[in-house]
Tab-separated table of C-alpha atoms and ligand atoms in Angstrom:
chain	number	residue	atom	x	y	z
A	1	MET	CA	0.000	0.000	0.000
A	2	SER	CA	1.549	3.323	-0.900
A	3	GLN	CA	-1.362	5.754	-1.313
A	4	LEU	CA	-3.795	6.239	1.558
A	5	ASP	CA	-7.421	6.480	0.464
A	6	ARG	CA	-8.649	7.615	3.862
A	7	ALA	CA	-12.393	7.565	3.128
A	8	GLU	CA	-12.198	4.050	1.738
A	9	LEU	CA	-10.043	2.879	4.640
A	10	ALA	CA	-12.455	4.344	7.190
A	11	GLN	CA	-15.339	2.520	5.541
A	12	GLN	CA	-13.445	-0.778	5.328
A	13	GLY	CA	-12.289	-0.393	8.934
A	14	ALA	CA	-15.884	0.112	10.104
A	15	LEU	CA	-17.024	-2.958	8.172
A	16	ARG	CA	-14.274	-5.136	9.616
A	17	ALA	CA	-15.053	-3.816	13.079
A	18	ASP	CA	-18.683	-4.968	12.722
A	19	ALA	CA	-17.532	-8.470	11.870
A	20	LEU	CA	-15.002	-8.514	14.714
A	21	ARG	CA	-17.552	-7.284	17.245
A	22	ALA	CA	-19.910	-10.045	16.163
A	23	ALA	CA	-17.073	-12.485	16.894
A	24	GLY	CA	-16.624	-11.041	20.398
A	25	VAL	CA	-13.530	-8.960	19.671
A	26	GLU	CA	-13.067	-5.839	21.815
A	27	LEU	CA	-9.465	-4.862	21.115
A	28	VAL	CA	-7.147	-4.918	18.120
A	29	ALA	CA	-3.359	-5.159	18.505
A	30	LEU	CA	-1.367	-3.399	15.763
A	31	THR	CA	2.226	-4.547	15.426
A	32	PHE	CA	5.360	-3.648	13.552
A	33	VAL	CA	8.806	-5.175	13.876
A	34	ASP	CA	11.649	-2.779	14.615
A	35	ASN	CA	15.184	-2.762	13.252
A	36	SER	CA	16.318	-4.950	16.171
A	37	GLY	CA	13.734	-7.635	15.464
A	38	ILE	CA	11.399	-6.834	18.356
A	39	THR	CA	7.675	-6.841	17.651
A	40	ARG	CA	6.306	-3.604	19.104
A	41	VAL	CA	2.591	-2.989	19.573
A	42	LYS	CA	-0.158	-0.434	20.077
A	43	ALA	CA	-3.764	-1.481	20.595
A	44	VAL	CA	-7.109	0.161	19.858
A	45	PRO	CA	-10.661	-0.661	20.945
A	46	VAL	CA	-12.523	-2.241	18.065
A	47	ASP	CA	-14.724	0.884	17.833
A	48	ARG	CA	-11.625	2.844	16.825
A	49	LEU	CA	-10.532	0.479	14.085
A	50	TRP	CA	-12.015	2.729	11.391
A	51	SER	CA	-9.952	5.635	12.662
A	52	ALA	CA	-6.750	3.593	12.928
A	53	ALA	CA	-7.273	2.373	9.360
A	54	ALA	CA	-7.839	5.852	7.948
A	55	TRP	CA	-5.667	8.054	10.140
A	56	GLY	CA	-3.305	5.655	11.847
A	57	VAL	CA	-2.202	5.405	15.458
A	58	GLY	CA	0.711	7.502	16.701
A	59	ALA	CA	4.110	5.885	17.160
A	60	SER	CA	7.425	7.627	17.791
A	61	ASN	CA	10.111	7.816	15.098
A	62	SER	CA	12.562	6.782	17.796
A	63	PHE	CA	11.425	3.133	17.526
A	64	ASP	CA	13.782	2.848	14.568
A	65	PHE	CA	16.672	3.336	16.983
A	66	PHE	CA	15.606	0.875	19.670
A	67	LEU	CA	17.852	-2.018	20.593
A	68	ALA	CA	16.361	-5.312	21.698
A	69	THR	CA	17.371	-4.300	25.216
A	70	ASP	CA	15.169	-1.156	24.838
A	71	ASP	CA	18.177	1.148	24.905
A	72	ILE	CA	17.749	3.874	22.289
A	73	VAL	CA	20.809	4.696	20.216
A	74	GLY	CA	21.612	7.773	18.158
A	75	GLY	CA	22.208	7.757	14.430
A	76	THR	CA	22.494	9.784	11.249
A	77	HIS	CA	18.727	9.963	10.759
A	78	SER	CA	17.718	10.102	14.408
A	79	ARG	CA	15.534	12.976	15.515
A	80	GLY	CA	15.684	11.857	19.125
A	81	PRO	CA	12.305	12.243	20.822
A	82	VAL	CA	10.921	14.482	18.050
A	83	GLY	CA	8.505	13.350	15.350
A	84	ASP	CA	5.539	11.043	14.999
A	85	LEU	CA	4.596	8.228	12.641
A	86	ARG	CA	1.223	6.595	12.079
A	87	LEU	CA	0.538	2.860	12.301
A	88	HIS	CA	-2.148	1.775	9.833
A	89	PRO	CA	-3.473	-1.766	10.287
A	90	ASP	CA	-3.432	-3.882	7.136
A	91	LEU	CA	-7.105	-4.799	7.175
A	92	ASP	CA	-6.544	-7.692	4.779
A	93	ALA	CA	-4.293	-9.360	7.346
A	94	LEU	CA	-6.577	-8.828	10.345
A	95	VAL	CA	-7.241	-11.984	12.373
A	96	PRO	CA	-8.985	-12.745	15.700
A	97	LEU	CA	-6.555	-14.237	18.216
A	98	ALA	CA	-7.684	-17.708	19.172
A	99	ALA	CA	-5.771	-17.971	22.456
A	100	GLN	CA	-6.379	-14.380	23.535
A	101	PRO	CA	-10.172	-14.066	23.711
A	102	GLY	CA	-11.578	-10.651	22.838
A	103	TRP	CA	-8.490	-9.676	20.855
A	104	ALA	CA	-7.638	-9.450	17.183
A	105	TRP	CA	-4.294	-8.715	15.563
A	106	ALA	CA	-3.176	-6.880	12.447
A	107	PRO	CA	0.304	-6.067	11.180
A	108	ALA	CA	0.676	-2.359	10.507
A	109	TRP	CA	2.132	-0.227	7.761
A	110	ARG	CA	4.022	2.841	8.912
A	111	TYR	CA	3.305	6.223	7.339
A	112	ASP	CA	4.237	9.752	8.309
A	113	GLN	CA	1.647	12.360	9.275
A	114	GLU	CA	1.458	13.613	5.696
A	115	GLY	CA	0.390	10.184	4.501
A	116	ASP	CA	3.727	9.286	2.909
A	117	PRO	CA	5.203	5.811	3.477
A	118	HIS	CA	7.929	5.756	6.123
A	119	PRO	CA	11.284	4.898	4.492
A	120	GLN	CA	12.096	2.549	7.387
A	121	ASP	CA	8.876	0.523	7.159
A	122	ALA	CA	10.236	-3.018	6.876
A	123	ARG	CA	6.875	-4.449	5.854
A	124	ALA	CA	6.607	-1.916	3.031
A	125	LEU	CA	10.106	-2.884	1.908
A	126	ALA	CA	9.076	-6.544	1.785
A	127	ALA	CA	6.047	-5.552	-0.272
A	128	ALA	CA	8.279	-3.490	-2.595
A	129	ALA	CA	10.627	-6.450	-3.073
A	130	THR	CA	7.678	-8.681	-3.933
A	131	ALA	CA	6.367	-6.057	-6.354
A	132	ARG	CA	9.775	-5.822	-8.034
A	133	LEU	CA	9.767	-9.585	-8.523
A	134	ALA	CA	6.304	-9.368	-10.046
A	135	GLU	CA	7.434	-6.641	-12.467
A	136	LEU	CA	10.049	-9.059	-13.737
A	137	GLY	CA	7.449	-11.785	-14.117
A	138	TYR	CA	8.295	-13.842	-11.025
A	139	ASN	CA	6.901	-14.543	-7.612
A	140	ALA	CA	8.428	-16.118	-4.525
A	141	ARG	CA	7.045	-18.475	-1.949
A	142	THR	CA	8.662	-18.274	1.423
A	143	ALA	CA	8.287	-19.707	4.908
A	144	PHE	CA	10.100	-19.294	8.201
A	145	GLU	CA	10.892	-22.236	10.455
A	146	ILE	CA	10.529	-21.325	14.098
A	147	GLU	CA	12.717	-23.034	16.705
A	148	TRP	CA	12.307	-22.274	20.394
A	149	VAL	CA	13.285	-23.597	23.804
A	150	VAL	CA	10.519	-24.202	26.318
A	151	THR	CA	11.146	-23.805	30.033
A	152	ARG	CA	8.911	-23.860	33.072
A	153	ALA	CA	8.011	-20.290	34.010
A	154	ASP	CA	9.401	-20.838	37.511
A	155	ALA	CA	12.716	-22.199	36.179
A	156	PRO	CA	13.281	-20.076	33.071
A	157	ASP	CA	17.028	-20.603	32.934
A	158	ASP	CA	16.832	-24.400	32.973
A	159	PRO	CA	16.208	-25.718	29.436
A	160	ARG	CA	15.260	-29.114	30.875
A	161	SER	CA	12.658	-27.788	33.298
A	162	ALA	CA	9.644	-28.254	31.005
A	163	THR	CA	10.781	-31.467	29.395
A	164	ALA	CA	13.962	-33.400	29.993
A	165	GLY	CA	13.445	-35.765	27.062
A	166	PRO	CA	16.221	-36.426	24.543
A	167	ALA	CA	16.729	-34.736	21.154
A	168	TYR	CA	13.868	-35.567	18.761
A	169	GLY	CA	12.682	-37.913	21.539
A	170	TYR	CA	9.070	-38.989	21.898
A	171	ALA	CA	9.438	-38.455	25.665
A	172	ARG	CA	9.842	-34.751	25.042
A	173	LEU	CA	6.720	-34.635	22.928
A	174	SER	CA	4.626	-36.619	25.388
A	175	ALA	CA	5.758	-34.409	28.291
A	176	GLN	CA	4.230	-31.424	26.516
A	177	ALA	CA	1.543	-33.072	24.364
A	178	GLY	CA	-1.305	-30.868	25.660
A	179	TYR	CA	0.705	-27.718	25.088
A	180	LEU	CA	1.701	-28.722	21.557
A	181	ARG	CA	-1.855	-29.680	20.657
A	182	LYS	CA	-3.197	-26.376	21.936
A	183	LEU	CA	-0.499	-24.548	20.042
A	184	VAL	CA	-1.306	-26.199	16.719
A	185	SER	CA	-5.057	-25.777	17.149
A	186	THR	CA	-4.560	-22.087	17.961
A	187	LEU	CA	-2.308	-21.497	14.963
A	188	THR	CA	-4.752	-23.342	12.711
A	189	ALA	CA	-7.702	-21.303	13.989
A	190	GLN	CA	-5.733	-18.186	13.048
A	191	GLY	CA	-5.378	-19.363	9.457
A	192	ILE	CA	-1.774	-20.579	9.752
A	193	ALA	CA	-1.172	-23.822	7.863
A	194	VAL	CA	1.029	-25.889	10.174
A	195	GLU	CA	2.925	-28.593	8.287
A	196	GLN	CA	4.998	-30.158	11.054
A	197	ILE	CA	5.903	-29.861	14.725
A	198	HIS	CA	8.639	-31.779	16.523
A	199	PRO	CA	11.172	-31.813	19.363
A	200	GLU	CA	14.511	-30.455	18.107
A	201	TYR	CA	18.100	-31.256	19.042
A	202	ALA	CA	18.820	-28.804	21.879
A	203	ALA	CA	17.512	-29.304	25.415
A	204	GLY	CA	13.854	-28.270	25.671
A	205	GLN	CA	13.757	-27.267	22.014
A	206	PHE	CA	10.827	-27.586	19.592
A	207	GLU	CA	10.266	-26.557	15.988
A	208	VAL	CA	7.205	-25.738	13.951
A	209	SER	CA	7.074	-25.447	10.165
A	210	VAL	CA	4.298	-23.849	8.189
A	211	ALA	CA	3.254	-23.760	4.539
A	212	ALA	CA	5.115	-21.389	2.237
A	213	GLY	CA	3.337	-18.398	0.731
A	214	ASP	CA	3.665	-14.816	-0.400
A	215	PRO	CA	6.734	-13.223	1.249
A	216	VAL	CA	4.888	-10.483	3.158
A	217	ARG	CA	2.360	-13.016	4.364
A	218	ALA	CA	5.201	-15.371	5.376
A	219	ALA	CA	6.734	-12.623	7.504
A	220	ASP	CA	3.327	-11.853	9.035
A	221	VAL	CA	2.926	-15.540	9.804
A	222	ALA	CA	6.367	-15.607	11.428
A	223	VAL	CA	5.334	-12.751	13.725
A	224	LEU	CA	1.940	-14.224	14.573
A	225	THR	CA	3.325	-17.729	15.082
A	226	ARG	CA	5.935	-16.518	17.516
A	227	GLU	CA	3.510	-14.385	19.511
A	228	THR	CA	1.067	-17.286	19.597
A	229	ILE	CA	3.786	-19.614	20.892
A	230	ARG	CA	4.571	-17.058	23.586
A	231	THR	CA	0.913	-16.686	24.612
A	232	VAL	CA	0.117	-20.391	24.669
A	233	SER	CA	3.343	-21.095	26.578
A	234	GLU	CA	2.288	-18.635	29.292
A	235	GLN	CA	-1.097	-20.325	29.549
A	236	TYR	CA	0.651	-23.630	30.230
A	237	GLY	CA	2.971	-22.199	32.899
A	238	LEU	CA	5.847	-22.212	30.410
A	239	ARG	CA	8.150	-19.682	28.801
A	240	ALA	CA	9.337	-19.656	25.212
A	241	SER	CA	12.839	-18.520	24.289
A	242	PHE	CA	13.571	-17.713	20.648
A	243	THR	CA	17.105	-16.538	21.274
A	244	PRO	CA	19.774	-17.821	18.839
A	245	LYS	CA	21.728	-19.276	21.745
A	246	PHE	CA	20.003	-20.210	24.994
A	247	ALA	CA	23.321	-21.011	26.674
A	248	PRO	CA	26.901	-20.799	25.367
A	249	ASN	CA	27.197	-24.526	24.760
A	250	GLY	CA	25.022	-26.661	22.553
A	251	VAL	CA	22.905	-26.045	19.505
A	252	GLY	CA	21.001	-22.803	18.965
A	253	ASN	CA	17.587	-21.707	17.750
A	254	GLY	CA	17.586	-21.065	14.017
A	255	GLY	CA	15.136	-19.039	11.975
A	256	HIS	CA	15.668	-20.821	8.662
A	257	VAL	CA	13.986	-19.332	5.628
A	258	HIS	CA	12.675	-21.375	2.722
A	259	LEU	CA	12.349	-19.622	-0.606
A	260	SER	CA	11.322	-20.856	-4.017
A	261	LEU	CA	11.108	-18.744	-7.140
A	262	TRP	CA	8.126	-19.174	-9.424
A	263	ASP	CA	7.049	-18.075	-12.875
A	264	GLY	CA	3.271	-18.076	-12.500
A	265	ASP	CA	2.570	-21.521	-11.130
A	266	ARG	CA	5.803	-23.070	-12.357
A	267	ASN	CA	8.413	-23.633	-9.651
A	268	LEU	CA	11.755	-22.550	-11.115
A	269	CYS	CA	13.635	-24.577	-8.484
A	270	ALA	CA	12.550	-27.827	-10.150
A	271	GLY	CA	12.262	-29.346	-13.593
A	272	GLY	CA	15.155	-27.344	-15.075
A	273	ASP	CA	18.280	-28.456	-16.908
A	274	ARG	CA	20.805	-27.170	-14.337
A	275	ARG	CA	22.255	-29.041	-11.373
A	276	PHE	CA	19.683	-30.958	-9.339
A	277	GLY	CA	16.896	-29.786	-11.627
A	278	LEU	CA	17.311	-26.063	-11.040
A	279	THR	CA	16.324	-23.782	-13.884
A	280	GLU	CA	18.833	-21.201	-15.007
A	281	THR	CA	16.816	-18.415	-13.376
A	282	ALA	CA	16.682	-20.203	-10.029
A	283	GLU	CA	20.395	-20.925	-10.221
A	284	VAL	CA	21.398	-17.303	-10.834
A	285	PHE	CA	18.933	-16.186	-8.159
A	286	GLY	CA	20.492	-18.647	-5.688
A	287	ALA	CA	23.939	-17.403	-6.711
A	288	GLY	CA	22.885	-13.853	-5.869
A	289	VAL	CA	21.955	-14.990	-2.374
A	290	LEU	CA	25.074	-17.106	-1.874
A	291	SER	CA	27.489	-14.401	-2.962
A	292	ARG	CA	25.837	-11.883	-0.608
A	293	LEU	CA	25.567	-14.079	2.490
A	294	PRO	CA	28.239	-12.101	4.381
A	295	ALA	CA	26.212	-8.892	3.943
A	296	LEU	CA	22.899	-10.678	4.418
A	297	LEU	CA	24.002	-11.818	7.863
A	298	ALA	CA	23.671	-8.210	9.064
A	299	ILE	CA	19.944	-8.610	8.340
A	300	GLY	CA	19.352	-12.304	9.079
A	301	ALA	CA	21.720	-12.761	12.039
A	302	PRO	CA	21.561	-9.198	13.309
A	303	SER	CA	22.469	-9.440	16.980
A	304	VAL	CA	25.682	-9.942	18.890
A	305	VAL	CA	24.308	-13.226	20.264
A	306	SER	CA	23.643	-14.496	16.715
A	307	TYR	CA	27.358	-15.169	16.360
A	308	LEU	CA	27.467	-17.531	19.333
A	309	ARG	CA	25.111	-19.754	17.337
A	310	LEU	CA	27.080	-19.515	14.086
A	311	GLU	CA	29.624	-22.226	14.771
A	312	PRO	CA	30.742	-25.077	12.521
A	313	HIS	CA	29.101	-28.502	13.024
A	314	HIS	CA	25.923	-27.029	14.582
A	315	TRP	CA	23.666	-27.240	11.496
A	316	ALA	CA	23.642	-23.456	11.348
A	317	GLY	CA	25.699	-23.102	8.120
A	318	VAL	CA	28.784	-20.944	8.577
A	319	PHE	CA	30.800	-21.466	5.381
A	320	ARG	CA	29.839	-19.724	2.145
A	321	VAL	CA	28.785	-22.851	0.277
A	322	TRP	CA	25.653	-24.416	-1.080
A	323	GLY	CA	24.708	-28.050	-1.324
A	324	LEU	CA	21.913	-30.497	-1.987
A	325	GLU	CA	20.304	-31.441	1.325
A	326	ASN	CA	23.470	-30.411	3.138
A	327	ARG	CA	22.513	-29.255	6.627
A	328	GLU	CA	25.916	-27.668	7.163
A	329	ALA	CA	25.466	-25.440	4.097
A	330	PRO	CA	23.941	-22.012	4.775
A	331	LEU	CA	22.275	-22.330	1.371
A	332	ARG	CA	20.726	-25.770	1.252
A	333	LEU	CA	18.842	-26.917	-1.797
A	334	VAL	CA	15.825	-28.897	-0.634
A	335	ARG	CA	14.423	-31.001	-3.458
A	336	GLY	CA	11.793	-33.024	-1.673
A	337	PRO	CA	10.746	-36.532	-2.693
A	338	ALA	CA	10.576	-37.550	-6.338
A	339	GLY	CA	7.087	-36.878	-7.608
A	340	GLN	CA	6.640	-33.801	-5.422
A	341	ARG	CA	9.539	-31.644	-6.547
A	342	GLU	CA	7.537	-29.373	-8.825
A	343	ARG	CA	5.780	-28.179	-5.681
A	344	ALA	CA	8.393	-28.709	-3.003
A	345	ALA	CA	11.867	-27.774	-4.274
A	346	ASN	CA	13.285	-24.664	-2.618
A	347	PHE	CA	16.365	-22.982	-1.235
A	348	GLU	CA	16.711	-22.992	2.538
A	349	VAL	CA	18.825	-20.257	4.123
A	350	LYS	CA	20.028	-21.763	7.374
A	351	CYS	CA	22.376	-19.173	8.840
A	352	PHE	CA	19.566	-16.803	9.927
A	353	ASP	CA	17.933	-16.654	13.346
A	354	LEU	CA	14.887	-15.213	15.047
A	355	THR	CA	16.452	-11.982	16.236
A	356	ALA	CA	15.977	-10.891	12.616
A	357	ASN	CA	13.121	-8.727	11.415
A	358	PRO	CA	11.327	-11.207	9.095
A	359	TYR	CA	10.165	-8.448	6.728
A	360	LEU	CA	13.734	-7.237	6.247
A	361	VAL	CA	14.816	-10.851	5.762
A	362	VAL	CA	12.435	-11.595	2.896
A	363	ALA	CA	13.189	-8.227	1.302
A	364	ALA	CA	16.945	-8.747	1.555
A	365	LEU	CA	16.785	-12.271	0.119
A	366	ILE	CA	14.678	-11.171	-2.833
A	367	PHE	CA	16.891	-8.180	-3.613
A	368	ALA	CA	20.023	-10.341	-3.281
A	369	GLY	CA	18.561	-12.979	-5.583
A	370	LEU	CA	17.513	-10.366	-8.137
A	371	ALA	CA	21.001	-8.877	-8.098
A	372	GLY	CA	22.238	-12.356	-8.992
A	373	VAL	CA	19.723	-12.585	-11.820
A	374	GLU	CA	20.717	-9.185	-13.154
A	375	ALA	CA	24.458	-9.942	-13.077
A	376	ARG	CA	23.924	-13.541	-14.303
A	377	GLU	CA	25.975	-14.797	-11.352
A	378	SER	CA	26.674	-18.489	-11.218
A	379	LEU	CA	26.680	-20.992	-8.409
A	380	PRO	CA	30.029	-22.643	-7.698
A	381	GLU	CA	30.380	-26.407	-7.287
A	382	PRO	CA	27.995	-27.663	-4.613
A	383	VAL	CA	29.492	-29.136	-1.437
A	384	ASP	CA	28.356	-32.591	-0.383
A	385	VAL	CA	30.356	-33.053	2.802
A	386	ASP	CA	30.505	-31.093	6.053
A	387	PRO	CA	32.306	-27.924	4.856
A	388	GLY	CA	33.800	-27.631	8.332
A	389	THR	CA	36.060	-30.531	7.394
A	390	LEU	CA	37.458	-28.807	4.286
A	391	GLY	CA	39.869	-26.438	6.040
A	392	GLY	CA	40.861	-23.292	4.136
A	393	ALA	CA	39.206	-24.499	0.920
A	394	VAL	CA	35.946	-22.852	1.954
A	395	GLU	CA	35.228	-19.280	3.021
A	396	ARG	CA	34.018	-18.718	6.574
A	397	LEU	CA	31.044	-16.366	6.811
A	398	PRO	CA	31.473	-13.377	9.142
A	399	ALA	CA	32.149	-14.641	12.640
A	400	SER	CA	31.021	-11.426	14.309
A	401	LEU	CA	28.270	-8.867	13.937
A	402	ALA	CA	30.911	-6.215	13.305
A	403	ASP	CA	32.183	-8.090	10.229
A	404	ALA	CA	28.669	-8.688	8.917
A	405	VAL	CA	27.851	-4.981	9.239
A	406	THR	CA	31.007	-4.065	7.331
A	407	ALA	CA	29.994	-6.473	4.557
A	408	PHE	CA	26.487	-4.988	4.455
A	409	GLU	CA	27.811	-1.442	4.178
A	410	ALA	CA	29.985	-2.531	1.260
A	411	ASP	CA	27.117	-4.167	-0.666
A	412	PRO	CA	25.578	-1.700	-3.127
A	413	ALA	CA	22.769	-4.043	-4.200
A	414	LEU	CA	21.392	-4.328	-0.674
A	415	THR	CA	22.052	-0.814	0.571
A	416	SER	CA	20.526	0.795	-2.506
A	417	ALA	CA	17.480	-1.474	-2.379
A	418	PHE	CA	16.995	-0.627	1.303
A	419	GLY	CA	17.445	3.098	0.665
A	420	PRO	CA	19.896	5.441	2.389
A	421	GLU	CA	17.875	6.084	5.559
A	422	LEU	CA	17.092	2.471	6.402
A	423	ALA	CA	20.550	1.219	5.400
A	424	ALA	CA	22.293	3.833	7.550
A	425	THR	CA	19.998	3.263	10.517
A	426	LEU	CA	20.503	-0.503	10.429
A	427	VAL	CA	24.234	0.110	10.597
A	428	ASP	CA	23.789	2.603	13.468
A	429	VAL	CA	21.582	0.202	15.406
A	430	ARG	CA	23.884	-2.802	14.901
A	431	ARG	CA	26.890	-0.749	16.002
A	432	GLY	CA	24.856	0.523	18.948
A	433	GLU	CA	24.202	-3.064	19.981
A	434	LEU	CA	27.889	-3.876	19.588
A	435	ASP	CA	28.746	-0.963	21.912
A	436	ARG	CA	26.169	-2.078	24.453
A	437	LEU	CA	26.649	-5.870	24.350
A	438	GLY	CA	29.768	-6.607	22.316
A	439	ALA	CA	32.090	-7.098	25.271
A	440	LEU	CA	29.816	-9.242	27.458
A	441	PRO	CA	31.101	-12.727	28.284
A	442	PRO	CA	29.011	-15.370	26.436
A	443	ALA	CA	27.078	-16.623	29.473
A	444	GLU	CA	26.048	-13.096	30.405
A	445	LEU	CA	25.139	-12.253	26.819
A	446	CYS	CA	22.957	-15.367	26.615
A	447	ALA	CA	21.243	-14.427	29.878
A	448	VAL	CA	20.536	-10.850	28.752
A	449	MET	CA	19.091	-11.958	25.393
A	450	ARG	CA	17.241	-15.092	26.523
A	451	TYR	CA	13.701	-13.756	26.591
A	452	LEU	CA	13.809	-10.560	24.526
A	453	HIS	CA	12.725	-11.787	21.092
B	1	LIG	N1	18.939	-25.656	15.510
B	1	LIG	C1	19.746	-25.560	14.337
B	1	LIG	C2	20.096	-24.105	14.092
B	1	LIG	O1	20.620	-23.484	14.957
B	1	LIG	C3	19.082	-26.140	13.103
B	1	LIG	C4	18.644	-27.566	13.174
B	1	LIG	C5	17.956	-27.959	11.881
B	1	LIG	O2	18.620	-28.133	10.873
B	1	LIG	O3	16.725	-27.945	11.859
B	1	LIG	O4	19.876	-23.558	13.067
B	2	LIG	MG1	15.284	-27.418	12.915
């Protein structure tokens, strides 16, 4: 949405409010995700939905400079406490919250008071990336995998407090069967198509995967899924931690992104004459992502704690390689079973985590892929062993946030697609986090970040 038709929005808002009221909704939560990956919220009574739709709800410009710790940093485009933006609910994405009776949720667009789109609106950037793809005749289907560690609310630092069962163990599932069932039924009632749920490798860890769809919708689903997990966890006396690294040792929580490129209803990741059935377009798109992974980490692994997770041999993908079904490759080609590939084949980006803003993530991946298409980049030889065993033959991705930020600053495709204000502010915010958290010992860093995202 770029032009506000206020009369039309007021009318649509009033209509939606009637339907929500009939469903028992009294309040609507409007969210946006900030540059540090935190979902921030304002809420309005359902009777004010028309006004929020047409005129927005006030929100400070300073949110762009928030860290996950709620410290506010300065920056080139900061106006400090001065200025106001307007949050406009996307009425097409409005949904009643099944585990929070009387509430509905809508992701918001951010505009200024004059009705112009805010240049740091991540959701608008994701929509612009999707529109750019469409102009070129393509579309993308994306999905986020959510991994989280569940603890008992009265023992939030003990990852075995809610379930002590082994990795992928049935005992872990049965210990929390009621919780998991409630979670899936809640997600389903909110229109989220759950495809799988299972105990993961790390202590107390679970994962849910959902169906792929339009990139903006996929980012919305990532936000709603996470907030639903948080809510349902609280109702079961549990806490959910989405941090990349719950404790310094062990495996982390990833936020893997699946992306397939389509021409109409033809999946370009399958049925082609390139390696593993890729089409030429999908291959050059994948090459654009692979070559930019160092810069992309500043978007997809955007916190200091992200780099505790990014270690070799942890299925997080830390060498700049791709491979077929290689879980140590940050760019993993997933083909799916023979007979289903036309629908299922996709690229999985594994090095990202859930401190990332999902809207920025889908935008960055699409712009990176398109840069690859434009420059006809090519994918190198795929790697079919653990790249961590190949020594200096493979390039290590940035091992610190500082290095990722430097790579991002040096990447004209990403910085120009993001625009000067957003690109500069992301750099300011990342450096602000480095100043605030960069010197903390790992255990302290993990403790500070454990329940923020
Ligand atoms: N938990 C791992 C990570 O940090 C990923 C495990 C998997 O491949 O699903 O990304
Ligand atoms: Mg997993």
